[in-house]
Tab-separated table of C-alpha atoms in Angstrom:
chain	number	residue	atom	x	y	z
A	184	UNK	CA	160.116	127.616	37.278
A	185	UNK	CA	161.405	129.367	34.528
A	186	UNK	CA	162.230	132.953	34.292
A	187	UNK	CA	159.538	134.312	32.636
A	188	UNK	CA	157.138	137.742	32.994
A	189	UNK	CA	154.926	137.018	35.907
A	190	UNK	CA	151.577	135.114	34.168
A	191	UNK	CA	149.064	136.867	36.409
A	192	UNK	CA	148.470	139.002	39.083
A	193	UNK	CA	151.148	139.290	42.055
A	194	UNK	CA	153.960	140.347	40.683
A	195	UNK	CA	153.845	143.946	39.599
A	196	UNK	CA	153.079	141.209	42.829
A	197	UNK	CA	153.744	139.679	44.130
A	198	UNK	CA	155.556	143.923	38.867
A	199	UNK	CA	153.907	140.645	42.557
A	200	UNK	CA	154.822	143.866	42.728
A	201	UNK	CA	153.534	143.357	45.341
A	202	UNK	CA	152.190	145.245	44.073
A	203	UNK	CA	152.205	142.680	42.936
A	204	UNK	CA	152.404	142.330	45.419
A	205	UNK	CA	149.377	142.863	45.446
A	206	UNK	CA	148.885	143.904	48.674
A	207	UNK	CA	145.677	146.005	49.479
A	208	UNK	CA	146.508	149.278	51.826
A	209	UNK	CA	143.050	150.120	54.218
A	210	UNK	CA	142.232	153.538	55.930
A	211	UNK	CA	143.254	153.357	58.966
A	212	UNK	CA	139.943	154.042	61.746
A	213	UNK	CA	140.371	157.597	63.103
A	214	UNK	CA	141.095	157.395	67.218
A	215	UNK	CA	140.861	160.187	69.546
A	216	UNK	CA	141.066	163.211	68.377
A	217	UNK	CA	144.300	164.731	68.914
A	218	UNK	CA	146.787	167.193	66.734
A	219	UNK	CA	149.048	165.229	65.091
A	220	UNK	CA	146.223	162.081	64.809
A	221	UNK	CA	144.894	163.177	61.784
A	222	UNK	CA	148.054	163.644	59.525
A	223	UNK	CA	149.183	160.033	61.218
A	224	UNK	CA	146.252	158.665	59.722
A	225	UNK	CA	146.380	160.245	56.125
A	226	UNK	CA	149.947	159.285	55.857
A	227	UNK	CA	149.408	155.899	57.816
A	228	UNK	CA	146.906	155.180	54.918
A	229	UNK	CA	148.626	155.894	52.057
A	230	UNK	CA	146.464	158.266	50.336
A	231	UNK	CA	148.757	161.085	49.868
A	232	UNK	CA	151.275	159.310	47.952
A	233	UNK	CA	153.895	159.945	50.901
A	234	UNK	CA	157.227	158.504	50.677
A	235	UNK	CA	157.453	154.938	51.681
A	236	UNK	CA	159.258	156.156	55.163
A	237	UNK	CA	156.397	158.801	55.904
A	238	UNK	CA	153.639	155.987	55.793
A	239	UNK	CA	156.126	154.094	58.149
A	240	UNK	CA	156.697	157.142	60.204
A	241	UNK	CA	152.850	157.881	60.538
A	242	UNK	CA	151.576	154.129	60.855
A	243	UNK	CA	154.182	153.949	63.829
A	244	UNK	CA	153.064	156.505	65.338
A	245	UNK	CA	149.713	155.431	65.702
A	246	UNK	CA	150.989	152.389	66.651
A	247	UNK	CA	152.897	154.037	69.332
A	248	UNK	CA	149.416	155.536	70.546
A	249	UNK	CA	147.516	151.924	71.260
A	250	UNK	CA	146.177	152.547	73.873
A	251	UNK	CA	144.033	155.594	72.239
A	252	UNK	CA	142.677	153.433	69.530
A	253	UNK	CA	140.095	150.554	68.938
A	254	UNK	CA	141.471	147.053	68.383
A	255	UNK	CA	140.394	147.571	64.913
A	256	UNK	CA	142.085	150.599	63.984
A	257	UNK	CA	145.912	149.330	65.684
A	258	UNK	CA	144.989	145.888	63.272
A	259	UNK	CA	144.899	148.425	59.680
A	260	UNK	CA	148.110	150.261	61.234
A	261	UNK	CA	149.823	147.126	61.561
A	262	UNK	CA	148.386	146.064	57.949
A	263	UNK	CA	148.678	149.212	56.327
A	264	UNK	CA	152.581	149.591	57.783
A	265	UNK	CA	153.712	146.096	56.981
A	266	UNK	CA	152.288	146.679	53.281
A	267	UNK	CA	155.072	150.109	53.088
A	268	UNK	CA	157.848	147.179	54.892
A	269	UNK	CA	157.043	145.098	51.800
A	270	UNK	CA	156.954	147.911	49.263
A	271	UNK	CA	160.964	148.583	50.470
A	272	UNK	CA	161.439	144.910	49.838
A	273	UNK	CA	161.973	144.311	53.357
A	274	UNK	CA	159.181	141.413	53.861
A	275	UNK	CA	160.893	139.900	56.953
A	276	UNK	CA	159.448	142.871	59.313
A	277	UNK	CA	156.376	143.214	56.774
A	278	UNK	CA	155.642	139.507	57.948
A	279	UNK	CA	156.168	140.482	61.458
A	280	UNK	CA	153.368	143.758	61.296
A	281	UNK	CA	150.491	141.159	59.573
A	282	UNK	CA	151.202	138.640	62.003
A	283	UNK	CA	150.295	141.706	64.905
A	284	UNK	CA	147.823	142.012	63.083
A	285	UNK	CA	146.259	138.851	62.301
A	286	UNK	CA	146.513	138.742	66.433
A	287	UNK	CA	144.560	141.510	67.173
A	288	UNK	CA	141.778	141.140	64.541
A	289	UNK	CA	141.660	137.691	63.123
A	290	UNK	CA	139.111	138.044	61.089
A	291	UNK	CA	140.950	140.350	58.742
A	292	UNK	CA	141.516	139.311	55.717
A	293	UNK	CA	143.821	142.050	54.273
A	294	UNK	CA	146.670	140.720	56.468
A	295	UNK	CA	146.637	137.057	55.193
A	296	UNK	CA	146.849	137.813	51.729
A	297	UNK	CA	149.504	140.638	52.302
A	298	UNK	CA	151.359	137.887	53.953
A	299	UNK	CA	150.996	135.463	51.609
A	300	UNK	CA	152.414	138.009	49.323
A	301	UNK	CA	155.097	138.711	51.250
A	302	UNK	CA	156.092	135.301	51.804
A	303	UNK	CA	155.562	135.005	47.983
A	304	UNK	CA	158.255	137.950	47.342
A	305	UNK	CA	160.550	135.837	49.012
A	306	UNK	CA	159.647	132.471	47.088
A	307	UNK	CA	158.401	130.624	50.047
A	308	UNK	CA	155.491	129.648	48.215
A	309	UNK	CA	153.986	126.998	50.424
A	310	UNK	CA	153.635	129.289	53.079
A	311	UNK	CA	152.186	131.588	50.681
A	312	UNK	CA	149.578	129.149	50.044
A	313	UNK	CA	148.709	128.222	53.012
A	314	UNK	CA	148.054	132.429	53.959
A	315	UNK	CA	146.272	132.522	50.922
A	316	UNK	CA	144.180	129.561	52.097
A	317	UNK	CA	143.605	131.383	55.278
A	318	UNK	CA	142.320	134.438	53.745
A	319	UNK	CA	140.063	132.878	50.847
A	320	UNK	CA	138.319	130.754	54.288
A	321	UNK	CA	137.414	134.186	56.007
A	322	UNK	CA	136.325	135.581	52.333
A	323	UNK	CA	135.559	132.828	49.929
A	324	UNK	CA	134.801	135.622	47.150
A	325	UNK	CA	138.287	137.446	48.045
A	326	UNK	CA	139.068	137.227	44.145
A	327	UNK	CA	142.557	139.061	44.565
A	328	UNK	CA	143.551	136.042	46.989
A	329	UNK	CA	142.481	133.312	44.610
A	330	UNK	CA	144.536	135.087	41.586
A	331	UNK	CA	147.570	135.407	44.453
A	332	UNK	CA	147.009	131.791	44.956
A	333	UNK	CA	147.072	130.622	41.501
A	334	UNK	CA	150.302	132.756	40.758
A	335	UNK	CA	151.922	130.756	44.037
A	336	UNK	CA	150.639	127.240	42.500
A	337	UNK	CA	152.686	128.141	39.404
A	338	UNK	CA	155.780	128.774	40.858
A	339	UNK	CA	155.492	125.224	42.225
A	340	UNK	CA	154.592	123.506	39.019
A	341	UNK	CA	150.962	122.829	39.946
A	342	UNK	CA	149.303	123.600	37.182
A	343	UNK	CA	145.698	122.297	37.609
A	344	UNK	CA	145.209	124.010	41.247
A	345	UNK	CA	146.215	127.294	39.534
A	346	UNK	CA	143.520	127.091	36.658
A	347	UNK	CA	141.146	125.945	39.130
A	348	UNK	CA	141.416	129.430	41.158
A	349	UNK	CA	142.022	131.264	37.705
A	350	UNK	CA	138.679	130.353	36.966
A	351	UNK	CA	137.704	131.849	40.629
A	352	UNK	CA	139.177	134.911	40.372
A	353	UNK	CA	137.589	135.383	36.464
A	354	UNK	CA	134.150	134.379	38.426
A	355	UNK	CA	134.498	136.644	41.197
A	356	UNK	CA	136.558	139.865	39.519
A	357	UNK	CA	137.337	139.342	35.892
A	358	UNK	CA	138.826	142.699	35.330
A	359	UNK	CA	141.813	141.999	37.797
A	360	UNK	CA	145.365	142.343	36.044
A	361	UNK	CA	146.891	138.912	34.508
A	362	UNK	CA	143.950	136.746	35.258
A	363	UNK	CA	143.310	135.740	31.804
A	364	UNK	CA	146.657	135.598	30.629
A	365	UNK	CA	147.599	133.305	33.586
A	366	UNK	CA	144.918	130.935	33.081
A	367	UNK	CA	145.931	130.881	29.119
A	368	UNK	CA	149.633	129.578	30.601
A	369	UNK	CA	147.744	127.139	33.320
A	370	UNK	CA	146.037	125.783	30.533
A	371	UNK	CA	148.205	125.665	28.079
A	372	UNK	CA	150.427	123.546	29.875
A	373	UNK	CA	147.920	121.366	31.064
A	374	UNK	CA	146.849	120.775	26.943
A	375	UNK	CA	143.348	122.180	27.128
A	376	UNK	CA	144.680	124.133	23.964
A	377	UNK	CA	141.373	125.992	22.639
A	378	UNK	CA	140.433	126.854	25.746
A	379	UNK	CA	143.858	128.618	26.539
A	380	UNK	CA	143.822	130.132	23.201
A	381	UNK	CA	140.661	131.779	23.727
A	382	UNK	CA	142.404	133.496	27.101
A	383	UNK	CA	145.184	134.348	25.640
A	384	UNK	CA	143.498	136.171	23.059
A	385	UNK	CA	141.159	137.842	25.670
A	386	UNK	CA	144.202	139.091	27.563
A	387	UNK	CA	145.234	141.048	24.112
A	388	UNK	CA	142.182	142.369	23.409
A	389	UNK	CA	141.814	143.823	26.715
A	390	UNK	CA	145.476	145.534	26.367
A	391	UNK	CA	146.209	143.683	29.565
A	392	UNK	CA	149.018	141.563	27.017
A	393	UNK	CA	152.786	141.806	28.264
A	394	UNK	CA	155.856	139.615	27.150
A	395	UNK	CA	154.178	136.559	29.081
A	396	UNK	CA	151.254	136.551	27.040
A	397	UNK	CA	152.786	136.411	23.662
A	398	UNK	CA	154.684	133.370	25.380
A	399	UNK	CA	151.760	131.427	26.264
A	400	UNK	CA	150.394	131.608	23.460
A	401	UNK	CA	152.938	130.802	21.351
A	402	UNK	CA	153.416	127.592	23.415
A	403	UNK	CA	149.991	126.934	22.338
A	404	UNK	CA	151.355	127.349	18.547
A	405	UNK	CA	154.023	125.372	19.263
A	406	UNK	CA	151.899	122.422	20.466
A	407	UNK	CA	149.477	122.635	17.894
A	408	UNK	CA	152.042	122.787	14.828
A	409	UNK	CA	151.390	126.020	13.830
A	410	UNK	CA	155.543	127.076	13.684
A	411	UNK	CA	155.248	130.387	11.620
A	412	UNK	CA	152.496	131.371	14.072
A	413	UNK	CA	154.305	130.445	17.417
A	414	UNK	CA	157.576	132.147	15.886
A	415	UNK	CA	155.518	135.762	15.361
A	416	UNK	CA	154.467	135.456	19.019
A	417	UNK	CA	157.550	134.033	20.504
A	418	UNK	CA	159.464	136.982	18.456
A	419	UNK	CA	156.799	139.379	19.959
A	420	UNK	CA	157.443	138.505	23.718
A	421	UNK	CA	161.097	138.452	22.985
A	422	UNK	CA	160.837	142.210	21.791
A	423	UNK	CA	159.118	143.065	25.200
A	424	UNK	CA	161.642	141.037	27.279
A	425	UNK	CA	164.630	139.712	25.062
A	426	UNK	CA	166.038	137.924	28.000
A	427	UNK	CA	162.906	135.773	28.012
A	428	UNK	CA	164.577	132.097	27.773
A	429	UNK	CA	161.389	130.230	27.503
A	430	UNK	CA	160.469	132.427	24.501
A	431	UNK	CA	163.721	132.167	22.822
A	432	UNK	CA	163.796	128.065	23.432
A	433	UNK	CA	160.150	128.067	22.023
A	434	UNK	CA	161.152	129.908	19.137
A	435	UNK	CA	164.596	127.858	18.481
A	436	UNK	CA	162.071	124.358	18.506
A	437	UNK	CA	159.502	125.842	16.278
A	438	UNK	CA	162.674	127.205	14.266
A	439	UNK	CA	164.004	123.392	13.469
A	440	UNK	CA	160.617	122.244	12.839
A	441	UNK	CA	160.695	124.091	10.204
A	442	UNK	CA	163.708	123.248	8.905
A	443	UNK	CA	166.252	126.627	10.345
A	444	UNK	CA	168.866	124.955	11.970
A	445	UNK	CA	170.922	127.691	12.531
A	446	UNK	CA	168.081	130.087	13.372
A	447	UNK	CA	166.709	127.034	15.856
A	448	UNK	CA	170.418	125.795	17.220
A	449	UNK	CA	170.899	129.989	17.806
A	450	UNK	CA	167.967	130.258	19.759
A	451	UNK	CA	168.318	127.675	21.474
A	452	UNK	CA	171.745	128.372	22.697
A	453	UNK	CA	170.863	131.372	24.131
A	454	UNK	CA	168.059	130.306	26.023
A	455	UNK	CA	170.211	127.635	27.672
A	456	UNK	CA	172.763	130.586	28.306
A	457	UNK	CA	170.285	131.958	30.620
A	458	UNK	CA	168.786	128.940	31.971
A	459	UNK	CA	170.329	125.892	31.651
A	460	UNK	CA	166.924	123.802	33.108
A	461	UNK	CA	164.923	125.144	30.141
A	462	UNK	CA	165.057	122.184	28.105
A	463	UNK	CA	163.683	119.745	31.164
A	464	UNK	CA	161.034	122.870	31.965
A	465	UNK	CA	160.111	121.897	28.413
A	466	UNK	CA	159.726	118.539	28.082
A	467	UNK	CA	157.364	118.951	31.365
A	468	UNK	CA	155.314	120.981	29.205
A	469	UNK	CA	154.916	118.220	26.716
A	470	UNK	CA	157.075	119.533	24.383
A	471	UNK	CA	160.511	118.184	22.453
């Protein structure tokens, strides 16, 4: 997959972040009343904006304290703690707390798309898919885990599965970050050019635009012929993210199509310089 702004929701998941990865933090259930219980649970839930090691420190202790909570409430502390493991990148024990989980409340959804994303972060994307899979079976209108999905079927070149739950997430929760813009790509590479066009252009007028979407959409220019058009967009992404190869190759091919060999050659030379696979990621997308 090339290197390329994130086309929809995860990353910022799974920027992903997480945030991304998209992972949703719950309130923890309140146990037994006791002193320090209630600053456990504020922190444990992440509404005060605590450091990343406070919401640790509180869901642990809570954790610590089973056997004074419901099954229920020790499931969100597990959640909720493995969500601050993956927001310090370390998705190993984040994996760990949503499988603990998953085991004590598996009908939970939360968990299985925090793991996907998590397993996502650290580009195993099948088993992404499949905890994505899990969760959108418990909650068939779980929108976020459709978009998460989609953004996993990308990474692995399957194009049509990812425009399929595009259009799921845009069903169930059209205002969710990237959707548009990462149906535009799905569909752009898949040729269903109009159609792509018309998402692109909704991502843009909803302000929701980033480097990716000025990509996409000058992809679409590209296939279409329209080389001063997909050079203005291509330019635009590049002056968002000027280390975006797939922009600069796109720009160095509609370049020599219009007769800039230098300008093209130039381009295209340092998109290669920053991945050398961008040519064959090109001809996948149809394009020369």
């Amino acid at each position: 997959m090339k290197p390329r702004a994130s086309a929809g929701a995860i990353v910022s998941l799974i920027s992903l972040p997480v945030a991304m990865l998209f992972a949703w933090p719950a309130v923890a259930q309140k146990p037994k009343p006791k002193e320090s219980y209630p600053r456990n649970v504020e922190l444990c839930s992440g509404r005060e904006r605590a450091p990343l090691d406070a919401r640790i420190g509180g869901c642990t202790a809570l954790i610590d304290a089973a056997q004074d909570m419901t099954t229920t409430g020790l499931a969100i502390a597990y959640n909720n703690r493995g969500n601050a493991y993956a927001a310090q990148g370390d998705y190993d024990r984040a994996i760990q707390d949503f499988d603990r989980s998953i085991e004590l409340n598996p009908t939970y959804t939360k968990p299985f798309n925090n793991r996907g994303v998590a397993y996502f972060r650290k580009h195993e994307y099948e088993l992404a898919t499949a905890a994505f899979d899990q969760a959108i079976k418990l909650n068939p209108n779980y929108g976020q885990a459709f978009a998460n999905r989609a953004e996993a079927y990308l990474k692995t070149n399957d194009y049509a599965h990812a425009a399929q739950d595009y259009d799921q997430a845009i069903r169930l929760e059209p205002n969710l970050e990237g959707l548009w813009n990462g149906r535009c790509w799905s569909r752009a590479i898949l040729g269903a050019l109009q159609a792509a066009l018309e998402d692109c252009n909704k991502a843009l007028q909803s302000g929701s635009a980033n480097a990716a979407t000025y990509d996409s959409r000058g992809l679409i220019y590209l296939k279409t012929g329209q080389f001063g058009a997909a050079i203005d967009d291509y330019s635009a992404a590049l002056r968002i993210d000027p280390k975006l190869a797939s922009a600069l190759y796109g720009r160095g091919l509609a370049k020599l199509k219009q007769g800039d060999k230098a300008g093209g050659d130039g381009d295209i030379s340092a998109a290669k310089a920053i991945q050398g696979s961008i040519g064959d990621d090109f001809a996948r997308y149809g394009v020369q």
